[in-house]
Short mmCIF file of C-alpha atoms in Angstrom, two decimals:
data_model
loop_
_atom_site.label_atom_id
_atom_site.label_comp_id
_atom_site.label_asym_id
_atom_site.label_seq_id
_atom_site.Cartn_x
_atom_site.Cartn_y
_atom_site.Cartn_z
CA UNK A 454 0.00 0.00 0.00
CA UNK A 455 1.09 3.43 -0.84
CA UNK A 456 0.12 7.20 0.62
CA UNK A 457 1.20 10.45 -1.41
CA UNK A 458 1.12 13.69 0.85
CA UNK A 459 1.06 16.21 -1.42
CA UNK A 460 2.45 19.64 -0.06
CA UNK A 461 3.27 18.10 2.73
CA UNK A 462 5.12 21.13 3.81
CA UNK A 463 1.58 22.58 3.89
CA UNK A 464 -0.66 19.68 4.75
CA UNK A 465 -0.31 20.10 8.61
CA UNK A 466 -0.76 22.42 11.67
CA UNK A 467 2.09 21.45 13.58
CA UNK A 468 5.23 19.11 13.36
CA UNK A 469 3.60 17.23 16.41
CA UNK A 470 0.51 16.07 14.25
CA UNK A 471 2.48 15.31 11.38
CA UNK A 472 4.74 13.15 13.63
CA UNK A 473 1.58 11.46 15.16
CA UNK A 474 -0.19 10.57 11.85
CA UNK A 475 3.09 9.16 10.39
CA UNK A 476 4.03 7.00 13.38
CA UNK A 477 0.41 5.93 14.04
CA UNK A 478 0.01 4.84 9.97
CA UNK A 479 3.62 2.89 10.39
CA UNK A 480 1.92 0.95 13.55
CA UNK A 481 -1.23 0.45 11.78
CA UNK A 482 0.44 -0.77 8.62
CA UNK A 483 3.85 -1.77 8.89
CA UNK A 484 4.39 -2.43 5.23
CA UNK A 485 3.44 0.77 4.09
CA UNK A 486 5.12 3.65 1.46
CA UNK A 487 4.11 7.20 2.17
CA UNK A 488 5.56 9.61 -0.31
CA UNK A 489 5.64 13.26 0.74
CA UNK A 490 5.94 16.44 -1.93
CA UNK A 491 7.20 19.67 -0.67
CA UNK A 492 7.75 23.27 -2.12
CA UNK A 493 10.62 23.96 0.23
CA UNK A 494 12.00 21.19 2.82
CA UNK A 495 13.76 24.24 4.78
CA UNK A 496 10.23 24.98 6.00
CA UNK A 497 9.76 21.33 7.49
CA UNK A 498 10.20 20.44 11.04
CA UNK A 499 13.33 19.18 11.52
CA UNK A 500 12.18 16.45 13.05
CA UNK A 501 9.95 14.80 9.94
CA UNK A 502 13.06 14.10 7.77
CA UNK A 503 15.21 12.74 10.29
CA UNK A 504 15.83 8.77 9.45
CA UNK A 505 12.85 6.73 10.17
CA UNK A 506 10.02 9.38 9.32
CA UNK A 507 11.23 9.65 5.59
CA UNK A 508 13.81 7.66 4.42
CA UNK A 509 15.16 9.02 1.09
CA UNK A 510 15.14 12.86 0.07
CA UNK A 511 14.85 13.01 -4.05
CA UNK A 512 15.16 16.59 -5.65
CA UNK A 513 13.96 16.79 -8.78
CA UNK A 514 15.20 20.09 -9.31
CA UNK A 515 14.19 23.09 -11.92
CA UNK A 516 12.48 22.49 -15.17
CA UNK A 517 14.68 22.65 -17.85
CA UNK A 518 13.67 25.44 -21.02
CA UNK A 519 11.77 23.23 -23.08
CA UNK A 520 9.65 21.72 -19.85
CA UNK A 521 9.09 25.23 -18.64
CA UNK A 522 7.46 26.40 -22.09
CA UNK A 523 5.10 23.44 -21.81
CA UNK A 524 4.69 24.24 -18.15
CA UNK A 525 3.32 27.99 -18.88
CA UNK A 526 1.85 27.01 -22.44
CA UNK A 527 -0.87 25.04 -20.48
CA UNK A 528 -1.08 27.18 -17.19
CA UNK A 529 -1.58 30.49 -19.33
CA UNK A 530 -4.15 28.73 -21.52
CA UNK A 531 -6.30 27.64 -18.65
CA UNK A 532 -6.03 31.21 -16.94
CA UNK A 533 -7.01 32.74 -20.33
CA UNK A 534 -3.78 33.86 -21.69
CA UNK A 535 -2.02 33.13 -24.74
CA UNK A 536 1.33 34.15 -24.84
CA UNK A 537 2.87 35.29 -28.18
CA UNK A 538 6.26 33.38 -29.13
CA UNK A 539 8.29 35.73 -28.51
CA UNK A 540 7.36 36.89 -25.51
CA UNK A 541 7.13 33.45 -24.06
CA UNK A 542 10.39 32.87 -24.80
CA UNK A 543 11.62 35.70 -22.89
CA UNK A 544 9.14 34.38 -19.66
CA UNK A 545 10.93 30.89 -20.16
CA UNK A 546 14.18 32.37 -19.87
CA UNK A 547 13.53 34.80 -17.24
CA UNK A 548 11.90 31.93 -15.20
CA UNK A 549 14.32 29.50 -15.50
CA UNK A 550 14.84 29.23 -11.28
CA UNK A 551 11.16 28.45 -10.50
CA UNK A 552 9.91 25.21 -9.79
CA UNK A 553 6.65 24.53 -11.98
CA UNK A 554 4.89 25.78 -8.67
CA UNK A 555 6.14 29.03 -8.86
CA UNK A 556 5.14 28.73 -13.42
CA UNK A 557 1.41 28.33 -12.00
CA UNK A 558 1.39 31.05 -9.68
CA UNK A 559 2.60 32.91 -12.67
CA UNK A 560 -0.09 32.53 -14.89
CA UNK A 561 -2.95 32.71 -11.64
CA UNK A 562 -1.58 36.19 -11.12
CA UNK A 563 -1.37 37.03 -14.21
CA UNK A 564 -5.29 37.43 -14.43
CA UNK A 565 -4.80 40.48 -12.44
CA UNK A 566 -2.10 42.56 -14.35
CA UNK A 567 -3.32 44.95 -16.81
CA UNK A 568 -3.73 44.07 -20.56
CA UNK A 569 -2.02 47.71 -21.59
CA UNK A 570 1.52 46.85 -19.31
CA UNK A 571 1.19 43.04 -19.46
CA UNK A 572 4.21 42.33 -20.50
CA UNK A 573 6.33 44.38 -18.34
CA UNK A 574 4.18 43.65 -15.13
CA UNK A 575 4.76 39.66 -15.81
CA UNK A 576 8.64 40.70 -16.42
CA UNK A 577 8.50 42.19 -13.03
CA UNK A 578 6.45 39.22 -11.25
CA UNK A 579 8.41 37.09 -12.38
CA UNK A 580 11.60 39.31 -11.07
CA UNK A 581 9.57 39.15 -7.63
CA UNK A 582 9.89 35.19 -7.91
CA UNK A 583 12.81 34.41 -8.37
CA UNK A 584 13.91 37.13 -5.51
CA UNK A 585 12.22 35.22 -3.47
CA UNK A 586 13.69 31.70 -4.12
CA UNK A 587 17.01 32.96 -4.80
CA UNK A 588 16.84 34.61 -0.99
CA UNK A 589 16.32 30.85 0.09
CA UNK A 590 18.71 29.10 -1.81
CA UNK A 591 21.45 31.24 -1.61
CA UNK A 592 20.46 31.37 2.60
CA UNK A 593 20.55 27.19 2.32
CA UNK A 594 24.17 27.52 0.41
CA UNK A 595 25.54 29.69 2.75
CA UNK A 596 24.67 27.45 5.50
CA UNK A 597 25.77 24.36 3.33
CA UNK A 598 29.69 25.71 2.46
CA UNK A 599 30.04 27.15 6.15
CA UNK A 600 28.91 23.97 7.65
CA UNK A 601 31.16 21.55 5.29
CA UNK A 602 33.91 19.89 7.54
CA UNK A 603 36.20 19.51 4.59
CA UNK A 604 35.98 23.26 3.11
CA UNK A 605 33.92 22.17 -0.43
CA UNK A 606 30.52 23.04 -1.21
CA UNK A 607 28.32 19.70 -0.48
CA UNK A 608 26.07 20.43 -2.69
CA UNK A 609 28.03 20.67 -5.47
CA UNK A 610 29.73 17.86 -5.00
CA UNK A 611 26.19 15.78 -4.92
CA UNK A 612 23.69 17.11 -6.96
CA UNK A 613 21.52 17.49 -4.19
CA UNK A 614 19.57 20.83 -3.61
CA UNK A 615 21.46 23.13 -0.93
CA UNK A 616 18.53 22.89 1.62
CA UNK A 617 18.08 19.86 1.56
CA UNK A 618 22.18 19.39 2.72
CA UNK A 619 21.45 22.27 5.43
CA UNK A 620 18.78 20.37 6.48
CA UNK A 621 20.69 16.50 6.55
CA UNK A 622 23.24 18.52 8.63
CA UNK A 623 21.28 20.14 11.26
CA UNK A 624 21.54 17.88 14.66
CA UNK A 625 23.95 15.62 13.19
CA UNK A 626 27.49 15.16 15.18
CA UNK A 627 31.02 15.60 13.10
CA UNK A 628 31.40 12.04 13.05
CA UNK A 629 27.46 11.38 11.66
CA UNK A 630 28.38 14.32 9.04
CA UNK A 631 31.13 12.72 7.95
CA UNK A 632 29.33 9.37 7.63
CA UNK A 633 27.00 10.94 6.08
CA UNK A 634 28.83 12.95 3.12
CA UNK A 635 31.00 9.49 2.70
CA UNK A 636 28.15 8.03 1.41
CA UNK A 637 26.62 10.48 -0.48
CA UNK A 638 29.29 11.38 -2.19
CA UNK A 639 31.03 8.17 -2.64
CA UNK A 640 34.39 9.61 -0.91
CA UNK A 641 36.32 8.65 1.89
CA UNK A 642 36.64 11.19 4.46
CA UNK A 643 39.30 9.75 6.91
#
């Protein structure tokens, strides 16, 4: 048996519940998956990703160009918008740091910007994005090189998305860390 909690970032109150739902469902079914999505992991409890509450961490990282004009082709159609090729080739390229989340947000406010200054006002929303999730990425990266035992960026080195290795590293002791980079990158630390 499976369970998908989608935005699970979102999906509860408190850390507490969460905690109590997912031990309570591994009692009650021992052989179960759950599968949790999240916009940003930074914002879970650190507590929920700690081994035993969710095992593996996957990022699937930013659309690439082609995936992103598909991604706002359909959003901006179903919001009532069809963006000429040109300009949609500027929005892909502008956008190309937002996760498809941040693509449908897009196109939902864009049914509020003004048909004479549409262009520049979805220039400068989409600005307004990726401010925002370049503030918490480069945050997550600044925490990742400053907390890497061996001087080299972690993240770099693994693919995996900066907050997610600020969050693996939180609580864990040197020796854990090291463990823990050892096998994620394959190297031997000692």
């Amino acid at each position: 048996d499976v369970i998908i909690f989608d935005d699970f970032d979102r999906a509860f109150t408190s850390a507490d519940v969460a905690l109590f739902m997912l031990e309570n469902l591994k009692e009650t079914f021992p052989k179960l998956v759950i599968f949790g999505t999240v916009n940003n992991l930074a914002k879970l409890d650190k507590a929920l990703i700690r081994p035993g509450r969710f095992d593996q961490i996957l990022w699937f990282g930013y659309p690439n160009v082609e995936d992103r004009r598909k991604i706002l082709n359909l959003y901006f159609e179903e919001f009532g918008h069809k963006l000429p090729d040109e300009f949609l080739e500027k929005v892909c390229l502008a956008s190309q740091n937002l996760t498809p989340i941040y693509l449908k947000e897009l196109a939902i406010e864009s049914r509020n910007l003004s048909e004479d200054f549409f262009e520049e006002e979805l220039m400068d929303l989409i600005r307004d994005f990726n401010v925002r999730n370049n503030m918490e990425v480069a945050a997550a990266e600044a925490s990742d090189e400053s907390e890497s035992t061996d001087g080299s960026n972690m993240s770099s080195r693994t693919g995996i998305a900066p907050e997610i290795i600020s969050e693996l590293r939180e609580g864990l002791s040197e020796e854990e860390w090291d463990d823990l980079q050892a096998e994620l990158t394959g190297e031997n630390l000692d």
